[in-house]
Structures are given as structure tokens and as C-alpha cells.
Amino acid sequence: NAGVTQTPKFQVLKTGQSMTLQCAQDMNHNSMYWYRQDPGMGLRLIYYSASEGTTDKGEVPNGYNVSRLNKREFSLRLESAAPSQTSVYFCASSQWGEGNQPQHFGDGTRLSIL
Amino acid sequence: SQQGEEDPQALSIQEGENATMNCSYKTSINNLQWYRQNSGRGLVHLILIRSNEREKHSGRLRVTLDTSKKSSSLLITASRAADTASYFCATDAKPGGYQKVTFGTGTKLQVIP
């Protein structure tokens, strides 16, 4: 049981390049999330998808786009990477129930933008 | 903006001692969760406490919630070197906030063997 799988694990980009971070979950969860984690800032929500077919902005959406490809997959795209987007990116999923349920996280993508 | 703030930011204890970390938040919540993050890994859910609960236990973990003070504490008893990690609280705000939780900045715990 893999849980939440993120690819790639590491990536170095040049300013202005684009790339897509992939996330897939095998727990049949309906909600998925993208966070970024920076030193001293904790986790900040970029975008989330409450259910298949819907996406919404989180706290720090500027410079990012997302696609909920199907129930399993939720991708994050950087159209024109900037050094300020250097961070560790985490994908998570959860099952909506009676209120918030625990989120399950992938191991992250470490992204450096030069 | 961060809803939850953990205190202390860092904590170093000897193996076998108890570790206590605190979380304060700003607005009314539906529930509060605690997560652990080992170095280089994703977050792992530890425990969830609902706003109508005051205390919850899971193994060596004890969580308390005081909604009047808008604070929670996580106690790890008889700590082990394997407990070395960062610990985060996460809250969801009333009303609404569908499935959106806000994470604090974390407490970094070091357990010295």
C-alpha cells in the first residue's frame, strides 16, 4: 500500500522554466492538497481539491496552477519558475467524513530554482 | 497567516524524560490535529481531538484541548530517540473551511540517547 506518491523527489530548475509536480494516492480519498514548506513558515496551502472535478485556491496560490486529473491524481504546475518558489512541496489526501479527517502526506518534492 | 503557533520552537531532552509542546490558535475550531515529521519525510498524523473533547490518549501520547484558552498541548511520555522529529498542530476554523486545515510552524524535538 503506497499511500501518497510524489514525483520527482528532487528537481533543479532555472528561472523561467516550467514544470509539473505529480501526486497520486491509492486510498480512494476524495480530497487532495498541495502545500509548500519553507524554514520557519510551517506548511502553507497552495491549492486544494475537495472532490474530483473541483479545485480551489489556498493561502499562497500565485504562480501555480493545479489539475485534478481524476480521483487518484492531483498535479501542481509552475508555469514560469521564480527563485521565491524554491521550497519543499508536499501533496496530501484525506477522506471527507464527519468533519476534517487526518491527512496523509507524500514524502515531498525538493525544488530549487536558480 | 498561521492559525496555530507551537511553543517552544525547539526542545531538547534526555531519553526517558517527558516532552511537552503547546499550540495556541486564534479562532474557534472544529477540531485540532497533531502531526509528526521526521527529517526529510512527509507529515504523519498522530492524533485528532474534537472541539467538544478535553483530553485524548494514544499510546505514549496525551493531548489536551482548552477551547476557552484556544490552546492545546501534546505530551510524549518516556521519550525515545526515535521520537526525535518536528511536531505540528493543525486546526480547521469554524465556520466553513471545508477540509482546509492550517498548520503551525512546529516544535523541533531532539531526544538525546
PDB file of C-alpha atoms in Angstrom:
ATOM      1  CA  ASN A   1       0.000   0.000   0.000  1.00  0.00           C
ATOM      2  CA  ALA A   2       1.923   3.047  -1.282  1.00  0.00           C
ATOM      3  CA  GLY A   3      -0.322   5.791   0.164  1.00  0.00           C
ATOM      4  CA  VAL A   4       0.619   9.126  -1.434  1.00  0.00           C
ATOM      5  CA  THR A   5       3.337   9.092  -4.084  1.00  0.00           C
ATOM      6  CA  GLN A   6       5.060  12.241  -5.319  1.00  0.00           C
ATOM      7  CA  THR A   7       7.365  12.589  -8.302  1.00  0.00           C
ATOM      8  CA  PRO A   8      10.019  13.751  -8.739  1.00  0.00           C
ATOM      9  CA  LYS A   9      11.727  13.724  -5.337  1.00  0.00           C
ATOM     10  CA  PHE A  10      14.267  16.378  -6.320  1.00  0.00           C
ATOM     11  CA  GLN A  11      14.403  18.942  -9.100  1.00  0.00           C
ATOM     12  CA  VAL A  12      16.577  21.893 -10.029  1.00  0.00           C
ATOM     13  CA  LEU A  13      15.175  24.463 -12.434  1.00  0.00           C
ATOM     14  CA  LYS A  14      16.363  27.692 -13.956  1.00  0.00           C
ATOM     15  CA  THR A  15      14.321  30.847 -13.530  1.00  0.00           C
ATOM     16  CA  GLY A  16      11.564  30.959 -16.119  1.00  0.00           C
ATOM     17  CA  GLN A  17      11.403  27.227 -16.743  1.00  0.00           C
ATOM     18  CA  SER A  18       8.174  25.336 -16.218  1.00  0.00           C
ATOM     19  CA  MET A  19       7.483  22.000 -14.660  1.00  0.00           C
ATOM     20  CA  THR A  20       4.721  19.832 -13.240  1.00  0.00           C
ATOM     21  CA  LEU A  21       4.839  18.053  -9.911  1.00  0.00           C
ATOM     22  CA  GLN A  22       2.890  14.832  -9.868  1.00  0.00           C
ATOM     23  CA  CYS A  23       0.922  13.318  -6.995  1.00  0.00           C
ATOM     24  CA  ALA A  24      -1.095  10.117  -6.826  1.00  0.00           C
ATOM     25  CA  GLN A  25      -2.924   8.431  -3.942  1.00  0.00           C
ATOM     26  CA  ASP A  26      -4.254   4.894  -3.734  1.00  0.00           C
ATOM     27  CA  MET A  27      -6.509   5.278  -0.673  1.00  0.00           C
ATOM     28  CA  ASN A  28      -9.647   6.284  -2.620  1.00  0.00           C
ATOM     29  CA  HIS A  29      -9.663   9.646  -0.846  1.00  0.00           C
ATOM     30  CA  ASN A  30     -11.861  12.375  -2.272  1.00  0.00           C
ATOM     31  CA  SER A  31      -9.826  15.400  -1.115  1.00  0.00           C
ATOM     32  CA  MET A  32      -6.276  16.285  -2.143  1.00  0.00           C
ATOM     33  CA  TYR A  33      -3.947  19.172  -1.278  1.00  0.00           C
ATOM     34  CA  TRP A  34      -0.708  20.851  -2.257  1.00  0.00           C
ATOM     35  CA  TYR A  35       1.437  22.564   0.381  1.00  0.00           C
ATOM     36  CA  ARG A  36       4.792  24.229   0.404  1.00  0.00           C
ATOM     37  CA  GLN A  37       7.106  24.124   3.394  1.00  0.00           C
ATOM     38  CA  ASP A  38       9.701  26.800   3.988  1.00  0.00           C
ATOM     39  CA  PRO A  39      12.021  27.159   7.008  1.00  0.00           C
ATOM     40  CA  GLY A  40      10.237  28.847   9.903  1.00  0.00           C
ATOM     41  CA  MET A  41       6.955  29.078   7.995  1.00  0.00           C
ATOM     42  CA  GLY A  42       5.376  25.700   8.610  1.00  0.00           C
ATOM     43  CA  LEU A  43       3.164  24.351   5.828  1.00  0.00           C
ATOM     44  CA  ARG A  44       1.172  26.710   3.668  1.00  0.00           C
ATOM     45  CA  LEU A  45      -1.687  25.553   1.494  1.00  0.00           C
ATOM     46  CA  ILE A  46      -1.261  26.344  -2.208  1.00  0.00           C
ATOM     47  CA  TYR A  47      -4.341  24.700  -3.727  1.00  0.00           C
ATOM     48  CA  TYR A  48      -6.760  22.010  -2.747  1.00  0.00           C
ATOM     49  CA  SER A  49      -9.340  19.806  -4.418  1.00  0.00           C
ATOM     50  CA  ALA A  50     -12.267  18.933  -2.198  1.00  0.00           C
ATOM     51  CA  SER A  51     -13.521  16.340  -4.646  1.00  0.00           C
ATOM     52  CA  GLU A  52     -12.889  15.149  -8.163  1.00  0.00           C
ATOM     53  CA  GLY A  53     -13.687  17.930 -10.598  1.00  0.00           C
ATOM     54  CA  THR A  54     -13.180  20.837  -8.189  1.00  0.00           C
ATOM     55  CA  THR A  55     -10.135  22.895  -7.254  1.00  0.00           C
ATOM     56  CA  ASP A  56      -9.786  25.945  -5.021  1.00  0.00           C
ATOM     57  CA  LYS A  57      -7.087  28.383  -4.041  1.00  0.00           C
ATOM     58  CA  GLY A  58      -5.368  28.127  -0.716  1.00  0.00           C
ATOM     59  CA  GLU A  59      -3.222  30.652   1.113  1.00  0.00           C
ATOM     60  CA  VAL A  60      -0.421  31.071  -1.463  1.00  0.00           C
ATOM     61  CA  PRO A  61      -1.732  30.213  -4.978  1.00  0.00           C
ATOM     62  CA  ASN A  62       0.099  32.869  -7.029  1.00  0.00           C
ATOM     63  CA  GLY A  63       2.466  31.402  -9.603  1.00  0.00           C
ATOM     64  CA  TYR A  64       0.873  27.942  -9.504  1.00  0.00           C
ATOM     65  CA  ASN A  65      -1.839  26.014 -11.299  1.00  0.00           C
ATOM     66  CA  VAL A  66      -3.348  22.633 -10.482  1.00  0.00           C
ATOM     67  CA  SER A  67      -5.213  19.878 -12.232  1.00  0.00           C
ATOM     68  CA  ARG A  68      -7.308  17.180 -10.585  1.00  0.00           C
ATOM     69  CA  LEU A  69      -6.833  14.644 -13.344  1.00  0.00           C
ATOM     70  CA  ASN A  70      -9.027  12.001 -11.732  1.00  0.00           C
ATOM     71  CA  LYS A  71      -9.803  10.825  -8.231  1.00  0.00           C
ATOM     72  CA  ARG A  72      -6.269   9.489  -7.749  1.00  0.00           C
ATOM     73  CA  GLU A  73      -4.117  12.221  -9.269  1.00  0.00           C
ATOM     74  CA  PHE A  74      -3.576  15.894  -8.472  1.00  0.00           C
ATOM     75  CA  SER A  75      -0.779  17.774 -10.224  1.00  0.00           C
ATOM     76  CA  LEU A  76       0.843  21.135  -9.478  1.00  0.00           C
ATOM     77  CA  ARG A  77       2.311  23.223 -12.279  1.00  0.00           C
ATOM     78  CA  LEU A  78       4.802  26.061 -12.148  1.00  0.00           C
ATOM     79  CA  GLU A  79       4.431  27.946 -15.419  1.00  0.00           C
ATOM     80  CA  SER A  80       7.442  30.249 -15.031  1.00  0.00           C
ATOM     81  CA  ALA A  81       9.564  29.293 -12.054  1.00  0.00           C
ATOM     82  CA  ALA A  82      10.961  32.015  -9.783  1.00  0.00           C
ATOM     83  CA  PRO A  83      13.644  31.736  -7.055  1.00  0.00           C
ATOM     84  CA  SER A  84      10.934  32.518  -4.461  1.00  0.00           C
ATOM     85  CA  GLN A  85       9.349  29.183  -5.345  1.00  0.00           C
ATOM     86  CA  THR A  86      12.354  27.270  -4.050  1.00  0.00           C
ATOM     87  CA  SER A  87      10.785  25.094  -1.398  1.00  0.00           C
ATOM     88  CA  VAL A  88       9.739  21.610  -0.414  1.00  0.00           C
ATOM     89  CA  TYR A  89       6.347  20.715  -1.859  1.00  0.00           C
ATOM     90  CA  PHE A  90       4.033  18.221  -0.200  1.00  0.00           C
ATOM     91  CA  CYS A  91       0.939  16.573  -1.550  1.00  0.00           C
ATOM     92  CA  ALA A  92      -1.660  15.185   0.838  1.00  0.00           C
ATOM     93  CA  SER A  93      -5.007  13.447   0.676  1.00  0.00           C
ATOM     94  CA  SER A  94      -7.889  12.841   3.053  1.00  0.00           C
ATOM     95  CA  GLN A  95     -11.383  11.434   3.136  1.00  0.00           C
ATOM     96  CA  TRP A  96     -14.185  13.829   3.921  1.00  0.00           C
ATOM     97  CA  GLY A  97     -16.314  12.465   6.725  1.00  0.00           C
ATOM     98  CA  GLU A  98     -17.806  13.942   9.865  1.00  0.00           C
ATOM     99  CA  GLY A  99     -15.606  16.972   9.806  1.00  0.00           C
ATOM    100  CA  ASN A 100     -11.948  17.004   8.952  1.00  0.00           C
ATOM    101  CA  GLN A 101     -10.205  13.695   8.734  1.00  0.00           C
ATOM    102  CA  PRO A 102      -6.447  13.029   9.036  1.00  0.00           C
ATOM    103  CA  GLN A 103      -4.390  13.955   6.032  1.00  0.00           C
ATOM    104  CA  HIS A 104      -1.910  11.514   4.537  1.00  0.00           C
ATOM    105  CA  PHE A 105       1.258  13.041   3.110  1.00  0.00           C
ATOM    106  CA  GLY A 106       3.762  12.104   0.477  1.00  0.00           C
ATOM    107  CA  ASP A 107       7.479  12.480   1.164  1.00  0.00           C
ATOM    108  CA  GLY A 108       7.783  15.713  -0.758  1.00  0.00           C
ATOM    109  CA  THR A 109       9.486  17.193  -3.801  1.00  0.00           C
ATOM    110  CA  ARG A 110      12.544  19.309  -3.067  1.00  0.00           C
ATOM    111  CA  LEU A 111      12.609  22.040  -5.683  1.00  0.00           C
ATOM    112  CA  SER A 112      15.453  24.518  -6.215  1.00  0.00           C
ATOM    113  CA  ILE A 113      15.155  27.378  -8.650  1.00  0.00           C
ATOM    114  CA  LEU A 114      18.344  29.095  -9.700  1.00  0.00           C
TER     115      LEU A 114
ATOM    116  CA  SER B   1      -1.335  33.644   8.149  1.00  0.00           C
ATOM    117  CA  GLN B   2      -0.727  30.838  10.647  1.00  0.00           C
ATOM    118  CA  GLN B   3      -3.663  29.790  12.748  1.00  0.00           C
ATOM    119  CA  GLY B   4      -1.617  27.658  15.126  1.00  0.00           C
ATOM    120  CA  GLU B   5       1.594  28.604  16.856  1.00  0.00           C
ATOM    121  CA  GLU B   6       3.653  25.975  18.631  1.00  0.00           C
ATOM    122  CA  ASP B   7       5.767  26.603  21.675  1.00  0.00           C
ATOM    123  CA  PRO B   8       8.623  26.055  22.209  1.00  0.00           C
ATOM    124  CA  GLN B   9      10.176  26.249  18.764  1.00  0.00           C
ATOM    125  CA  ALA B  10      12.824  23.739  19.821  1.00  0.00           C
ATOM    126  CA  LEU B  11      13.125  21.305  22.701  1.00  0.00           C
ATOM    127  CA  SER B  12      15.997  19.041  23.709  1.00  0.00           C
ATOM    128  CA  ILE B  13      15.532  16.340  26.353  1.00  0.00           C
ATOM    129  CA  GLN B  14      17.153  13.134  27.562  1.00  0.00           C
ATOM    130  CA  GLU B  15      15.733   9.769  26.607  1.00  0.00           C
ATOM    131  CA  GLY B  16      13.151   8.664  29.158  1.00  0.00           C
ATOM    132  CA  GLU B  17      12.018  12.190  30.030  1.00  0.00           C
ATOM    133  CA  ASN B  18       8.626  13.569  29.115  1.00  0.00           C
ATOM    134  CA  ALA B  19       8.239  16.149  26.348  1.00  0.00           C
ATOM    135  CA  THR B  20       5.502  18.756  26.337  1.00  0.00           C
ATOM    136  CA  MET B  21       4.751  21.076  23.473  1.00  0.00           C
ATOM    137  CA  ASN B  22       1.971  23.600  23.177  1.00  0.00           C
ATOM    138  CA  CYS B  23      -0.168  25.006  20.422  1.00  0.00           C
ATOM    139  CA  SER B  24      -2.168  28.213  20.524  1.00  0.00           C
ATOM    140  CA  TYR B  25      -4.679  29.242  17.888  1.00  0.00           C
ATOM    141  CA  LYS B  26      -6.736  32.305  17.117  1.00  0.00           C
ATOM    142  CA  THR B  27     -10.271  31.401  16.046  1.00  0.00           C
ATOM    143  CA  SER B  28     -12.888  28.842  17.051  1.00  0.00           C
ATOM    144  CA  ILE B  29     -12.184  25.390  15.670  1.00  0.00           C
ATOM    145  CA  ASN B  30     -13.969  22.164  14.775  1.00  0.00           C
ATOM    146  CA  ASN B  31     -11.021  20.008  15.748  1.00  0.00           C
ATOM    147  CA  LEU B  32      -7.276  20.061  16.276  1.00  0.00           C
ATOM    148  CA  GLN B  33      -4.765  17.560  14.990  1.00  0.00           C
ATOM    149  CA  TRP B  34      -1.142  16.817  15.807  1.00  0.00           C
ATOM    150  CA  TYR B  35       1.343  15.579  13.220  1.00  0.00           C
ATOM    151  CA  ARG B  36       4.948  14.394  13.357  1.00  0.00           C
ATOM    152  CA  GLN B  37       7.562  14.986  10.668  1.00  0.00           C
ATOM    153  CA  ASN B  38      10.805  13.081  10.608  1.00  0.00           C
ATOM    154  CA  SER B  39      13.709  14.723   8.817  1.00  0.00           C
ATOM    155  CA  GLY B  40      13.314  14.527   5.055  1.00  0.00           C
ATOM    156  CA  ARG B  41       9.880  12.919   5.215  1.00  0.00           C
ATOM    157  CA  GLY B  42       6.257  13.917   4.968  1.00  0.00           C
ATOM    158  CA  LEU B  43       3.970  14.567   7.920  1.00  0.00           C
ATOM    159  CA  VAL B  44       2.390  11.665   9.759  1.00  0.00           C
ATOM    160  CA  HIS B  45      -0.897  12.054  11.601  1.00  0.00           C
ATOM    161  CA  LEU B  46      -0.695  11.329  15.340  1.00  0.00           C
ATOM    162  CA  ILE B  47      -3.988  12.244  16.939  1.00  0.00           C
ATOM    163  CA  LEU B  48      -7.167  14.260  16.389  1.00  0.00           C
ATOM    164  CA  ILE B  49      -9.146  15.888  19.174  1.00  0.00           C
ATOM    165  CA  ARG B  50     -12.568  17.381  18.576  1.00  0.00           C
ATOM    166  CA  SER B  51     -13.659  20.717  19.990  1.00  0.00           C
ATOM    167  CA  ASN B  52     -16.032  19.007  22.456  1.00  0.00           C
ATOM    168  CA  GLU B  53     -13.254  16.804  23.860  1.00  0.00           C
ATOM    169  CA  ARG B  54     -10.835  17.864  26.575  1.00  0.00           C
ATOM    170  CA  GLU B  55      -8.286  15.070  26.599  1.00  0.00           C
ATOM    171  CA  LYS B  56      -7.277  12.174  24.400  1.00  0.00           C
ATOM    172  CA  HIS B  57      -4.684   9.423  24.699  1.00  0.00           C
ATOM    173  CA  SER B  58      -2.892   7.278  22.155  1.00  0.00           C
ATOM    174  CA  GLY B  59      -0.118   5.060  23.440  1.00  0.00           C
ATOM    175  CA  ARG B  60       2.541   7.373  24.947  1.00  0.00           C
ATOM    176  CA  LEU B  61       0.781  10.465  23.609  1.00  0.00           C
ATOM    177  CA  ARG B  62      -1.595  12.611  25.607  1.00  0.00           C
ATOM    178  CA  VAL B  63      -3.325  15.592  24.051  1.00  0.00           C
ATOM    179  CA  THR B  64      -5.357  18.188  25.885  1.00  0.00           C
ATOM    180  CA  LEU B  65      -7.554  20.894  24.447  1.00  0.00           C
ATOM    181  CA  ASP B  66      -8.725  24.044  26.212  1.00  0.00           C
ATOM    182  CA  THR B  67     -11.092  25.875  23.898  1.00  0.00           C
ATOM    183  CA  SER B  68     -11.561  28.720  26.379  1.00  0.00           C
ATOM    184  CA  LYS B  69      -7.845  29.483  26.140  1.00  0.00           C
ATOM    185  CA  LYS B  70      -7.605  28.447  22.499  1.00  0.00           C
ATOM    186  CA  SER B  71      -4.714  26.148  23.263  1.00  0.00           C
ATOM    187  CA  SER B  72      -3.674  22.521  23.116  1.00  0.00           C
ATOM    188  CA  SER B  73      -0.765  20.546  24.475  1.00  0.00           C
ATOM    189  CA  LEU B  74       0.923  17.367  23.324  1.00  0.00           C
ATOM    190  CA  LEU B  75       2.692  15.281  25.949  1.00  0.00           C
ATOM    191  CA  ILE B  76       5.017  12.467  24.939  1.00  0.00           C
ATOM    192  CA  THR B  77       5.835  10.282  27.927  1.00  0.00           C
ATOM    193  CA  ALA B  78       9.005   8.231  28.381  1.00  0.00           C
ATOM    194  CA  SER B  79      10.571   9.682  25.242  1.00  0.00           C
ATOM    195  CA  ARG B  80      12.766   7.642  22.936  1.00  0.00           C
ATOM    196  CA  ALA B  81      15.454   8.646  20.464  1.00  0.00           C
ATOM    197  CA  ALA B  82      13.019   7.656  17.706  1.00  0.00           C
ATOM    198  CA  ASP B  83      10.691  10.472  18.859  1.00  0.00           C
ATOM    199  CA  THR B  84      13.209  12.995  17.505  1.00  0.00           C
ATOM    200  CA  ALA B  85      11.188  14.908  14.927  1.00  0.00           C
ATOM    201  CA  SER B  86       9.235  18.101  14.354  1.00  0.00           C
ATOM    202  CA  TYR B  87       5.697  18.229  15.690  1.00  0.00           C
ATOM    203  CA  PHE B  88       2.935  20.342  14.185  1.00  0.00           C
ATOM    204  CA  CYS B  89      -0.555  21.212  15.285  1.00  0.00           C
ATOM    205  CA  ALA B  90      -3.237  21.761  12.666  1.00  0.00           C
ATOM    206  CA  THR B  91      -6.619  23.395  13.095  1.00  0.00           C
ATOM    207  CA  ASP B  92      -9.665  23.959  10.968  1.00  0.00           C
ATOM    208  CA  ALA B  93     -11.640  27.094  11.610  1.00  0.00           C
ATOM    209  CA  LYS B  94     -15.339  27.476  12.184  1.00  0.00           C
ATOM    210  CA  PRO B  95     -17.413  28.104  10.204  1.00  0.00           C
ATOM    211  CA  GLY B  96     -16.832  26.506   6.830  1.00  0.00           C
ATOM    212  CA  GLY B  97     -13.233  25.883   5.826  1.00  0.00           C
ATOM    213  CA  TYR B  98     -14.137  22.687   4.096  1.00  0.00           C
ATOM    214  CA  GLN B  99     -11.342  20.241   4.707  1.00  0.00           C
ATOM    215  CA  LYS B 100      -8.860  23.087   4.931  1.00  0.00           C
ATOM    216  CA  VAL B 101      -6.597  22.863   7.905  1.00  0.00           C
ATOM    217  CA  THR B 102      -3.962  25.381   8.893  1.00  0.00           C
ATOM    218  CA  PHE B 103      -0.637  24.159  10.207  1.00  0.00           C
ATOM    219  CA  GLY B 104       1.508  25.823  12.820  1.00  0.00           C
ATOM    220  CA  THR B 105       5.227  26.426  12.481  1.00  0.00           C
ATOM    221  CA  GLY B 106       6.189  23.361  14.537  1.00  0.00           C
ATOM    222  CA  THR B 107       8.251  22.322  17.539  1.00  0.00           C
ATOM    223  CA  LYS B 108      11.545  20.614  16.800  1.00  0.00           C
ATOM    224  CA  LEU B 109      12.127  17.889  19.390  1.00  0.00           C
ATOM    225  CA  GLN B 110      15.510  16.291  19.960  1.00  0.00           C
ATOM    226  CA  VAL B 111      15.696  13.265  22.246  1.00  0.00           C
ATOM    227  CA  ILE B 112      19.245  12.544  23.324  1.00  0.00           C
ATOM    228  CA  PRO B 113      20.056   8.850  23.896  1.00  0.00           C
TER     229      PRO B 113
END
